[in-house]
Amino acid sequence: MLDNNPIIQALKEKYEEQFQSQPDFYKAPGRINLIGEHTDYNDGFVLPAAIDKAIYYAASKNDLNKLRLFSYDYDEFFEIGTDELKKVETHWANYLIGVTAQFQKRGLKPGGIDCVFGGDIPLGAGLSSSAALECGFAYCLNDQFNYGIDKSELIFMAQKAEHEYAGVMCGIMDQFASTYGKEGHVMKLDCRSLDHEYYPLTNDQADIILCDTKVQHSLASSEYNIRRNECEKGVAIVKEKYPQINSLRDASPEMLDVVKNKMEENVYQRCHYVIHEIIRVEKACQSLLKNDFITFGKLMYETHNGLSKEYLVSCHELDVLVDIARENSDVLGARMMGGGFGGCTINIIRKGGAEKFISTIEKEYSKRTGNMTEIYRVIIADGARKLNP
Ligand code: ADP
Ligand code: MG
């Protein structure tokens, strides 16, 4: 199994050249999110899945009290003593240093480790290469030093690494999906309780294709904070009338309508989107159980409309990609994926329709925007794990 994968072969050779010994191998995947966007910080539901694009690690402990790291994709070596962990200039190293620091915070003292890593998750495209990097390394350290820490804790250590060493205040979905992913299944994650349930979505039922806008507008982080603030304002107004409400997760469409005239229009629109998006996740799960991809796809299109027209986090390029998808009867559903203002759309395609979809969208996207899209075909896969030789 290891020998068939060219990435692993390349890492193995590099590891032998760099460290003159034989490593163990690990893997952690990127993720997609089928539906449930901007619901995580409203205590709602999301529906992510791990994918067959991943980061792979060739690693083994050393007796040197040093992290000796080699990024295959950047062709760059980095080394730091385990007693002197800190944020560094080498961007990619921070994720791995950050993870190691979380073990130390628990009073554990991982000795040194030698690691060569690399993968095929496109960076910064919204497939969460950063969470994969953290989750895979957390899994690797836990295994190499036999700490026996439960996966349910490793995900929080990975998240903390991103907060503290990459400075990104991410939620828990990405680490969750990269660690708990299951082949042929999406997971409905309750962002309040962190309970999760699997629902079937296999490669035989439909193809999943991501189309990258190749743009990332600078609005993304400022508008994100504004949306969070608008949601909080909405909750405060609903709560005046219904004191039991602590987040938009608790509010119904009827409650929102009762207090509509007390809200500014923008706040109402944002709350309307979130409350209905949380309901859509539930409906999407039910439609998967019935093998009803027509309904599932319609819900995805509704999500895109909501994100574009009510939540105002789409952009011209994302809207164009979804418009092109809508014109193709092989596309069951399409929507922007992720925070917005760039990144990818996710498209669910009837079996047999993928080739035509890809050629049309490549042609039309460049005609309508002047940019080239990049296409990623993905298959739902298992979460982080050790690879057997
Ligand atoms: P995303 O998580 O959406 O892919 P981020 O900006 O959060 O984008 O994370 C991307 C960063 O993660 C990169 O800049 C790099 O530092 C690190 N990274 C991800 N994948 C790799 C890789 N294969 N090799 C080295 N570093 C990586
Ligand atoms: Mg990231």
Short mmCIF file of C-alpha atoms and ligand atoms in Angstrom, two decimals:
data_model
loop_
_atom_site.label_atom_id
_atom_site.label_comp_id
_atom_site.label_asym_id
_atom_site.label_seq_id
_atom_site.Cartn_x
_atom_site.Cartn_y
_atom_site.Cartn_z
CA MET A 1 0.00 0.00 0.00
CA LEU A 2 2.81 2.41 0.88
CA ASP A 3 4.76 1.62 -2.24
CA ASN A 4 1.98 2.65 -4.60
CA ASN A 5 1.85 6.21 -3.39
CA PRO A 6 4.41 8.44 -5.13
CA ILE A 7 4.31 11.05 -2.36
CA ILE A 8 5.21 8.48 0.26
CA GLN A 9 7.98 7.10 -1.94
CA ALA A 10 9.42 10.59 -2.33
CA LEU A 11 9.24 11.27 1.42
CA LYS A 12 10.87 7.92 2.18
CA GLU A 13 13.79 8.65 -0.11
CA LYS A 14 14.22 12.14 1.29
CA TYR A 15 14.04 10.83 4.84
CA GLU A 16 16.73 8.24 4.17
CA GLU A 17 18.95 10.86 2.55
CA GLN A 18 18.40 13.35 5.37
CA PHE A 19 18.47 11.08 8.41
CA GLN A 20 20.02 7.75 7.22
CA SER A 21 17.36 5.63 8.90
CA GLN A 22 13.90 4.10 8.40
CA PRO A 23 10.82 6.09 9.50
CA ASP A 24 7.20 5.31 10.29
CA PHE A 25 4.50 6.85 8.09
CA TYR A 26 1.41 8.86 8.96
CA LYS A 27 -1.26 10.70 7.04
CA ALA A 28 -3.86 13.41 7.77
CA PRO A 29 -6.41 14.62 5.19
CA GLY A 30 -7.83 17.97 4.15
CA ARG A 31 -11.58 18.50 4.35
CA ILE A 32 -14.64 19.77 2.55
CA ASN A 33 -17.87 21.05 4.06
CA LEU A 34 -21.04 19.99 2.25
CA ILE A 35 -23.42 22.40 3.96
CA GLY A 36 -23.59 24.50 7.14
CA GLU A 37 -21.59 27.65 6.47
CA HIS A 38 -21.10 30.39 9.09
CA THR A 39 -23.09 28.22 11.48
CA ASP A 40 -20.15 27.08 13.66
CA TYR A 41 -19.81 30.27 15.70
CA ASN A 42 -23.59 30.35 16.11
CA ASP A 43 -23.54 27.00 17.95
CA GLY A 44 -25.13 25.35 14.91
CA PHE A 45 -24.36 22.31 12.75
CA VAL A 46 -21.84 21.71 9.96
CA LEU A 47 -21.50 18.76 7.56
CA PRO A 48 -17.81 18.23 6.76
CA ALA A 49 -15.92 15.22 5.41
CA ALA A 50 -12.24 14.33 5.12
CA ILE A 51 -10.92 13.93 1.56
CA ASP A 52 -8.35 11.94 -0.36
CA LYS A 53 -5.94 14.87 -0.47
CA ALA A 54 -3.64 14.75 2.51
CA ILE A 55 -0.37 15.57 4.19
CA TYR A 56 1.95 12.59 4.70
CA TYR A 57 4.72 12.26 7.27
CA ALA A 58 7.81 10.11 7.43
CA ALA A 59 8.88 10.37 11.06
CA SER A 60 10.79 8.79 13.87
CA LYS A 61 12.00 9.94 17.29
CA ASN A 62 15.61 10.92 17.79
CA ASP A 63 17.68 11.15 20.98
CA LEU A 64 18.77 14.71 20.37
CA ASN A 65 15.95 16.75 21.98
CA LYS A 66 15.51 18.48 18.65
CA LEU A 67 12.69 18.82 16.15
CA ARG A 68 14.43 18.23 12.83
CA LEU A 69 11.83 19.00 10.18
CA PHE A 70 11.99 18.88 6.41
CA SER A 71 9.21 20.34 4.27
CA TYR A 72 9.28 18.40 1.01
CA ASP A 73 7.01 20.86 -0.78
CA TYR A 74 9.05 23.93 0.19
CA ASP A 75 12.32 21.96 -0.05
CA GLU A 76 13.37 23.50 3.24
CA PHE A 77 14.92 22.17 6.45
CA PHE A 78 14.21 23.59 9.90
CA GLU A 79 15.58 22.61 13.29
CA ILE A 80 14.76 23.75 16.83
CA GLY A 81 15.58 22.43 20.33
CA THR A 82 12.61 21.02 22.21
CA ASP A 83 13.55 23.21 25.22
CA GLU A 84 13.38 26.39 23.19
CA LEU A 85 10.08 26.16 21.31
CA LYS A 86 8.79 29.52 20.12
CA LYS A 87 7.15 31.18 17.13
CA VAL A 88 9.58 31.38 14.23
CA GLU A 89 9.97 33.08 10.85
CA THR A 90 9.62 29.81 8.93
CA HIS A 91 5.85 29.88 8.54
CA TRP A 92 5.19 26.18 8.00
CA ALA A 93 7.33 25.17 10.99
CA ASN A 94 5.06 27.05 13.40
CA TYR A 95 2.25 24.53 12.97
CA LEU A 96 4.54 21.67 14.03
CA ILE A 97 6.24 23.63 16.82
CA GLY A 98 2.78 24.70 18.00
CA VAL A 99 1.62 21.10 18.20
CA THR A 100 4.75 20.01 20.11
CA ALA A 101 4.20 22.88 22.55
CA GLN A 102 0.71 21.57 23.35
CA PHE A 103 2.20 18.26 24.51
CA GLN A 104 4.64 20.17 26.71
CA LYS A 105 1.78 22.19 28.20
CA ARG A 106 0.36 18.90 29.41
CA GLY A 107 3.57 18.20 31.26
CA LEU A 108 4.74 15.74 28.62
CA LYS A 109 8.24 16.05 27.30
CA PRO A 110 8.39 14.74 23.76
CA GLY A 111 12.07 14.24 23.00
CA GLY A 112 13.35 14.96 19.54
CA ILE A 113 11.73 13.89 16.32
CA ASP A 114 12.95 13.65 12.74
CA CYS A 115 10.24 14.32 10.18
CA VAL A 116 9.93 14.76 6.43
CA PHE A 117 6.45 15.76 5.33
CA GLY A 118 4.56 16.87 2.23
CA GLY A 119 1.27 16.39 0.46
CA ASP A 120 -1.25 17.26 -2.20
CA ILE A 121 -3.75 19.54 -0.44
CA PRO A 122 -3.75 22.87 -2.28
CA LEU A 123 -2.54 25.51 0.19
CA GLY A 124 -4.87 28.33 1.15
CA ALA A 125 -7.70 27.10 -1.11
CA GLY A 126 -10.02 26.45 1.83
CA LEU A 127 -9.38 22.70 2.12
CA SER A 128 -7.65 23.22 5.45
CA SER A 129 -4.13 22.11 4.75
CA SER A 130 -3.22 23.82 8.04
CA ALA A 131 -5.53 21.61 10.13
CA ALA A 132 -4.21 18.54 8.32
CA LEU A 133 -0.65 19.59 9.10
CA GLU A 134 -1.45 19.99 12.81
CA CYS A 135 -3.64 16.92 13.19
CA GLY A 136 -1.22 14.60 11.43
CA PHE A 137 1.73 15.77 13.50
CA ALA A 138 -0.27 15.53 16.74
CA TYR A 139 -1.18 11.96 15.79
CA CYS A 140 2.45 11.21 14.95
CA LEU A 141 3.88 12.56 18.25
CA ASN A 142 1.20 10.78 20.25
CA ASP A 143 2.10 7.53 18.55
CA GLN A 144 5.90 7.90 18.54
CA PHE A 145 6.01 8.65 22.28
CA ASN A 146 3.16 6.29 23.21
CA TYR A 147 1.23 8.94 25.11
CA GLY A 148 -2.15 7.34 24.54
CA ILE A 149 -3.95 10.68 24.35
CA ASP A 150 -7.47 10.26 22.99
CA LYS A 151 -8.24 11.64 19.52
CA SER A 152 -10.96 13.79 21.08
CA GLU A 153 -8.19 15.69 22.90
CA LEU A 154 -5.69 15.73 20.04
CA ILE A 155 -8.11 17.82 17.98
CA PHE A 156 -8.15 20.56 20.63
CA MET A 157 -4.37 20.48 20.87
CA ALA A 158 -4.20 20.91 17.09
CA GLN A 159 -6.67 23.80 17.22
CA LYS A 160 -4.67 25.48 20.01
CA ALA A 161 -1.50 25.15 17.92
CA GLU A 162 -3.23 27.11 15.16
CA HIS A 163 -4.50 29.77 17.58
CA GLU A 164 -1.22 30.25 19.39
CA TYR A 165 1.44 29.63 16.74
CA ALA A 166 -0.28 30.60 13.47
CA GLY A 167 -2.42 33.36 15.02
CA VAL A 168 -5.61 32.09 13.33
CA MET A 169 -8.59 31.87 15.68
CA CYS A 170 -10.19 28.94 13.87
CA GLY A 171 -13.17 26.92 15.08
CA ILE A 172 -12.95 23.16 15.64
CA MET A 173 -14.56 21.84 12.44
CA ASP A 174 -11.38 21.45 10.39
CA GLN A 175 -9.43 19.55 13.02
CA PHE A 176 -12.49 17.48 13.75
CA ALA A 177 -12.97 16.46 10.13
CA SER A 178 -9.28 15.76 9.52
CA THR A 179 -9.17 13.48 12.57
CA TYR A 180 -12.59 11.81 12.59
CA GLY A 181 -13.25 11.57 8.84
CA LYS A 182 -14.72 8.29 7.63
CA GLU A 183 -14.59 6.94 4.09
CA GLY A 184 -17.96 7.17 2.31
CA HIS A 185 -19.49 9.38 5.02
CA VAL A 186 -20.02 13.00 5.93
CA MET A 187 -20.27 13.93 9.57
CA LYS A 188 -22.90 16.12 11.11
CA LEU A 189 -21.06 17.98 13.81
CA ASP A 190 -22.93 19.80 16.54
CA CYS A 191 -20.70 22.81 17.16
CA ARG A 192 -22.17 23.30 20.62
CA SER A 193 -21.87 19.81 22.13
CA LEU A 194 -19.30 18.48 19.60
CA ASP A 195 -21.44 15.36 19.21
CA HIS A 196 -21.07 13.93 15.75
CA GLU A 197 -23.01 11.48 13.61
CA TYR A 198 -22.05 9.98 10.25
CA TYR A 199 -24.29 10.00 7.16
CA PRO A 200 -23.54 8.07 3.98
CA LEU A 201 -22.20 9.81 0.90
CA THR A 202 -20.24 7.46 -1.29
CA ASN A 203 -18.31 7.82 -4.47
CA ASP A 204 -20.85 5.61 -6.31
CA GLN A 205 -23.66 8.07 -5.67
CA ALA A 206 -22.21 11.29 -7.03
CA ASP A 207 -18.93 13.03 -7.84
CA ILE A 208 -17.65 15.92 -5.76
CA ILE A 209 -15.76 18.57 -7.67
CA LEU A 210 -14.25 21.75 -6.28
CA CYS A 211 -13.67 24.77 -8.50
CA ASP A 212 -11.10 27.24 -7.25
CA THR A 213 -11.77 30.91 -8.02
CA LYS A 214 -8.05 31.52 -7.50
CA VAL A 215 -8.94 34.79 -5.79
CA GLN A 216 -8.98 35.77 -2.12
CA HIS A 217 -10.36 39.26 -1.59
CA SER A 218 -8.91 41.13 1.34
CA LEU A 219 -12.38 41.73 2.82
CA ALA A 220 -12.47 38.21 4.23
CA SER A 221 -11.22 38.76 7.78
CA SER A 222 -12.77 42.19 8.46
CA GLU A 223 -16.16 41.10 7.15
CA TYR A 224 -15.94 37.89 9.16
CA ASN A 225 -15.67 39.91 12.36
CA ILE A 226 -18.53 42.15 11.28
CA ARG A 227 -20.78 39.09 10.64
CA ARG A 228 -20.00 37.66 14.06
CA ASN A 229 -20.90 40.98 15.59
CA GLU A 230 -24.16 41.23 13.64
CA CYS A 231 -25.14 37.73 14.81
CA GLU A 232 -24.45 38.72 18.41
CA LYS A 233 -26.61 41.82 18.02
CA GLY A 234 -29.39 39.63 16.65
CA VAL A 235 -29.16 37.20 19.56
CA ALA A 236 -29.37 40.07 22.06
CA ILE A 237 -32.58 41.36 20.44
CA VAL A 238 -34.22 37.91 20.23
CA LYS A 239 -33.20 37.32 23.85
CA GLU A 240 -35.07 40.41 25.09
CA LYS A 241 -38.28 38.71 24.04
CA TYR A 242 -37.18 35.09 24.57
CA PRO A 243 -34.72 34.97 27.51
CA GLN A 244 -33.93 31.28 26.97
CA ILE A 245 -32.12 32.10 23.68
CA ASN A 246 -28.32 32.13 23.97
CA SER A 247 -27.34 31.76 20.33
CA LEU A 248 -28.98 31.69 16.89
CA ARG A 249 -28.98 27.89 17.23
CA ASP A 250 -31.79 28.29 19.78
CA ALA A 251 -33.89 30.70 17.72
CA SER A 252 -36.67 29.64 15.34
CA PRO A 253 -37.76 31.48 12.17
CA GLU A 254 -41.00 32.39 13.98
CA MET A 255 -39.16 33.99 16.90
CA LEU A 256 -37.07 36.00 14.48
CA ASP A 257 -40.15 37.30 12.72
CA VAL A 258 -41.75 38.35 16.01
CA VAL A 259 -38.80 40.68 16.74
CA LYS A 260 -38.09 41.66 13.14
CA ASN A 261 -39.25 45.26 13.53
CA LYS A 262 -36.80 45.80 16.42
CA MET A 263 -33.81 44.93 14.23
CA GLU A 264 -31.83 46.82 11.67
CA GLU A 265 -32.32 45.28 8.24
CA ASN A 266 -28.74 43.96 7.98
CA VAL A 267 -28.98 42.20 11.35
CA TYR A 268 -32.29 40.64 10.35
CA GLN A 269 -30.86 39.37 7.05
CA ARG A 270 -27.82 37.80 8.73
CA CYS A 271 -29.94 36.07 11.40
CA HIS A 272 -32.45 34.90 8.81
CA TYR A 273 -29.65 33.25 6.85
CA VAL A 274 -28.07 31.52 9.87
CA ILE A 275 -31.34 30.21 11.34
CA HIS A 276 -32.38 28.75 8.00
CA GLU A 277 -28.89 27.37 7.30
CA ILE A 278 -28.98 25.40 10.55
CA ILE A 279 -32.35 23.96 9.49
CA ARG A 280 -30.91 23.13 6.05
CA VAL A 281 -28.14 21.00 7.56
CA GLU A 282 -30.73 18.85 9.28
CA LYS A 283 -32.77 18.54 6.06
CA ALA A 284 -29.62 17.69 4.10
CA CYS A 285 -28.87 14.81 6.49
CA GLN A 286 -32.39 13.46 6.11
CA SER A 287 -32.10 13.59 2.33
CA LEU A 288 -28.82 11.60 2.47
CA LEU A 289 -30.58 8.89 4.44
CA LYS A 290 -33.19 8.71 1.67
CA ASN A 291 -30.54 8.78 -1.06
CA ASP A 292 -32.30 11.92 -2.31
CA PHE A 293 -29.60 13.95 -4.01
CA ILE A 294 -32.11 16.19 -5.77
CA THR A 295 -33.22 17.65 -2.44
CA PHE A 296 -29.64 17.67 -1.15
CA GLY A 297 -28.52 19.66 -4.18
CA LYS A 298 -31.40 22.14 -3.91
CA LEU A 299 -30.41 22.82 -0.32
CA MET A 300 -26.86 23.59 -1.44
CA TYR A 301 -28.13 26.09 -3.98
CA GLU A 302 -30.34 27.68 -1.29
CA THR A 303 -27.25 27.99 0.90
CA HIS A 304 -25.40 29.77 -1.87
CA ASN A 305 -28.28 32.19 -2.40
CA GLY A 306 -28.37 32.91 1.31
CA LEU A 307 -24.61 33.47 1.53
CA SER A 308 -24.66 35.67 -1.55
CA LYS A 309 -27.83 37.72 -0.98
CA GLU A 310 -28.48 37.70 2.78
CA TYR A 311 -25.15 37.05 4.45
CA LEU A 312 -23.21 39.00 1.80
CA VAL A 313 -20.00 36.96 1.90
CA SER A 314 -19.84 35.82 -1.73
CA CYS A 315 -18.05 37.63 -4.55
CA HIS A 316 -18.39 37.95 -8.31
CA GLU A 317 -16.08 34.99 -9.05
CA LEU A 318 -17.92 32.61 -6.69
CA ASP A 319 -21.31 33.69 -8.05
CA VAL A 320 -20.11 33.13 -11.63
CA LEU A 321 -18.95 29.59 -10.80
CA VAL A 322 -22.32 28.76 -9.21
CA ASP A 323 -24.21 30.35 -12.14
CA ILE A 324 -22.29 28.18 -14.61
CA ALA A 325 -23.05 25.11 -12.48
CA ARG A 326 -26.76 25.95 -12.42
CA GLU A 327 -26.88 25.90 -16.22
CA ASN A 328 -25.69 22.26 -16.27
CA SER A 329 -28.37 19.63 -15.58
CA ASP A 330 -25.72 17.14 -14.40
CA VAL A 331 -24.99 19.39 -11.43
CA LEU A 332 -27.22 18.42 -8.51
CA GLY A 333 -26.06 21.24 -6.27
CA ALA A 334 -23.34 23.89 -5.98
CA ARG A 335 -22.35 26.56 -3.52
CA MET A 336 -19.43 28.60 -2.31
CA MET A 337 -17.51 26.79 0.43
CA GLY A 338 -15.76 28.39 3.38
CA GLY A 339 -15.78 31.86 4.85
CA GLY A 340 -16.27 33.63 1.53
CA PHE A 341 -14.75 36.36 -0.70
CA GLY A 342 -12.79 33.74 -2.64
CA GLY A 343 -11.66 30.14 -2.35
CA CYS A 344 -13.62 27.29 -3.93
CA THR A 345 -17.13 26.25 -4.83
CA ILE A 346 -18.23 22.71 -4.08
CA ASN A 347 -20.29 20.92 -6.73
CA ILE A 348 -22.18 17.63 -6.52
CA ILE A 349 -22.32 16.04 -9.96
CA ARG A 350 -24.42 13.19 -11.31
CA LYS A 351 -22.27 10.15 -12.14
CA GLY A 352 -21.08 10.39 -15.72
CA GLY A 353 -21.35 14.17 -15.89
CA ALA A 354 -17.97 15.17 -14.47
CA GLU A 355 -15.92 15.49 -17.67
CA LYS A 356 -18.44 17.72 -19.42
CA PHE A 357 -18.90 19.82 -16.30
CA ILE A 358 -15.16 20.40 -15.97
CA SER A 359 -14.61 21.38 -19.58
CA THR A 360 -17.58 23.78 -19.55
CA ILE A 361 -16.68 25.46 -16.30
CA GLU A 362 -13.03 25.95 -17.31
CA LYS A 363 -14.08 27.60 -20.55
CA GLU A 364 -16.94 29.70 -19.17
CA TYR A 365 -15.14 30.89 -16.04
CA SER A 366 -12.27 32.34 -17.99
CA LYS A 367 -14.69 33.88 -20.51
CA ARG A 368 -16.80 35.54 -17.79
CA THR A 369 -14.07 36.61 -15.34
CA GLY A 370 -10.77 36.65 -17.24
CA ASN A 371 -9.32 34.23 -14.63
CA MET A 372 -8.48 30.55 -14.84
CA THR A 373 -10.17 28.17 -12.42
CA GLU A 374 -8.38 25.15 -11.00
CA ILE A 375 -10.39 21.97 -10.57
CA TYR A 376 -9.96 19.48 -7.72
CA ARG A 377 -11.81 16.16 -7.84
CA VAL A 378 -12.16 14.76 -4.35
CA ILE A 379 -13.29 11.51 -2.77
CA ILE A 380 -14.42 11.26 0.84
CA ALA A 381 -11.77 9.42 2.86
CA ASP A 382 -10.71 8.35 6.35
CA GLY A 383 -9.22 10.70 8.95
CA ALA A 384 -5.67 10.91 10.37
CA ARG A 385 -3.88 7.61 10.86
CA LYS A 386 -0.66 5.63 10.85
CA LEU A 387 0.07 3.84 7.59
CA ASN A 388 1.02 0.21 7.78
CA PRO A 389 4.12 -0.82 5.89
P1 ADP B 1 -5.66 26.34 4.32
O1 ADP B 1 -5.70 25.74 5.68
O2 ADP B 1 -7.00 26.86 3.87
O3 ADP B 1 -5.09 25.43 3.28
P2 ADP B 1 -3.92 28.20 5.62
O4 ADP B 1 -3.42 29.53 5.21
O5 ADP B 1 -4.69 28.09 6.88
O6 ADP B 1 -4.71 27.61 4.37
O7 ADP B 1 -2.68 27.19 5.79
C1 ADP B 1 -1.69 27.12 4.78
C2 ADP B 1 -0.32 27.06 5.43
O8 ADP B 1 -0.12 25.77 6.05
C3 ADP B 1 0.81 27.23 4.45
O9 ADP B 1 1.15 28.60 4.29
C4 ADP B 1 1.95 26.45 5.11
O10 ADP B 1 2.61 27.23 6.09
C5 ADP B 1 1.22 25.34 5.83
N1 ADP B 1 1.15 24.13 4.97
C6 ADP B 1 0.07 23.54 4.49
N2 ADP B 1 0.36 22.47 3.71
C7 ADP B 1 1.70 22.38 3.70
C8 ADP B 1 2.65 21.51 3.07
N3 ADP B 1 2.26 20.52 2.27
N4 ADP B 1 3.96 21.74 3.30
C9 ADP B 1 4.37 22.75 4.09
N5 ADP B 1 3.54 23.60 4.70
C10 ADP B 1 2.22 23.44 4.52
MG MG B 2 -6.21 26.84 7.42
#
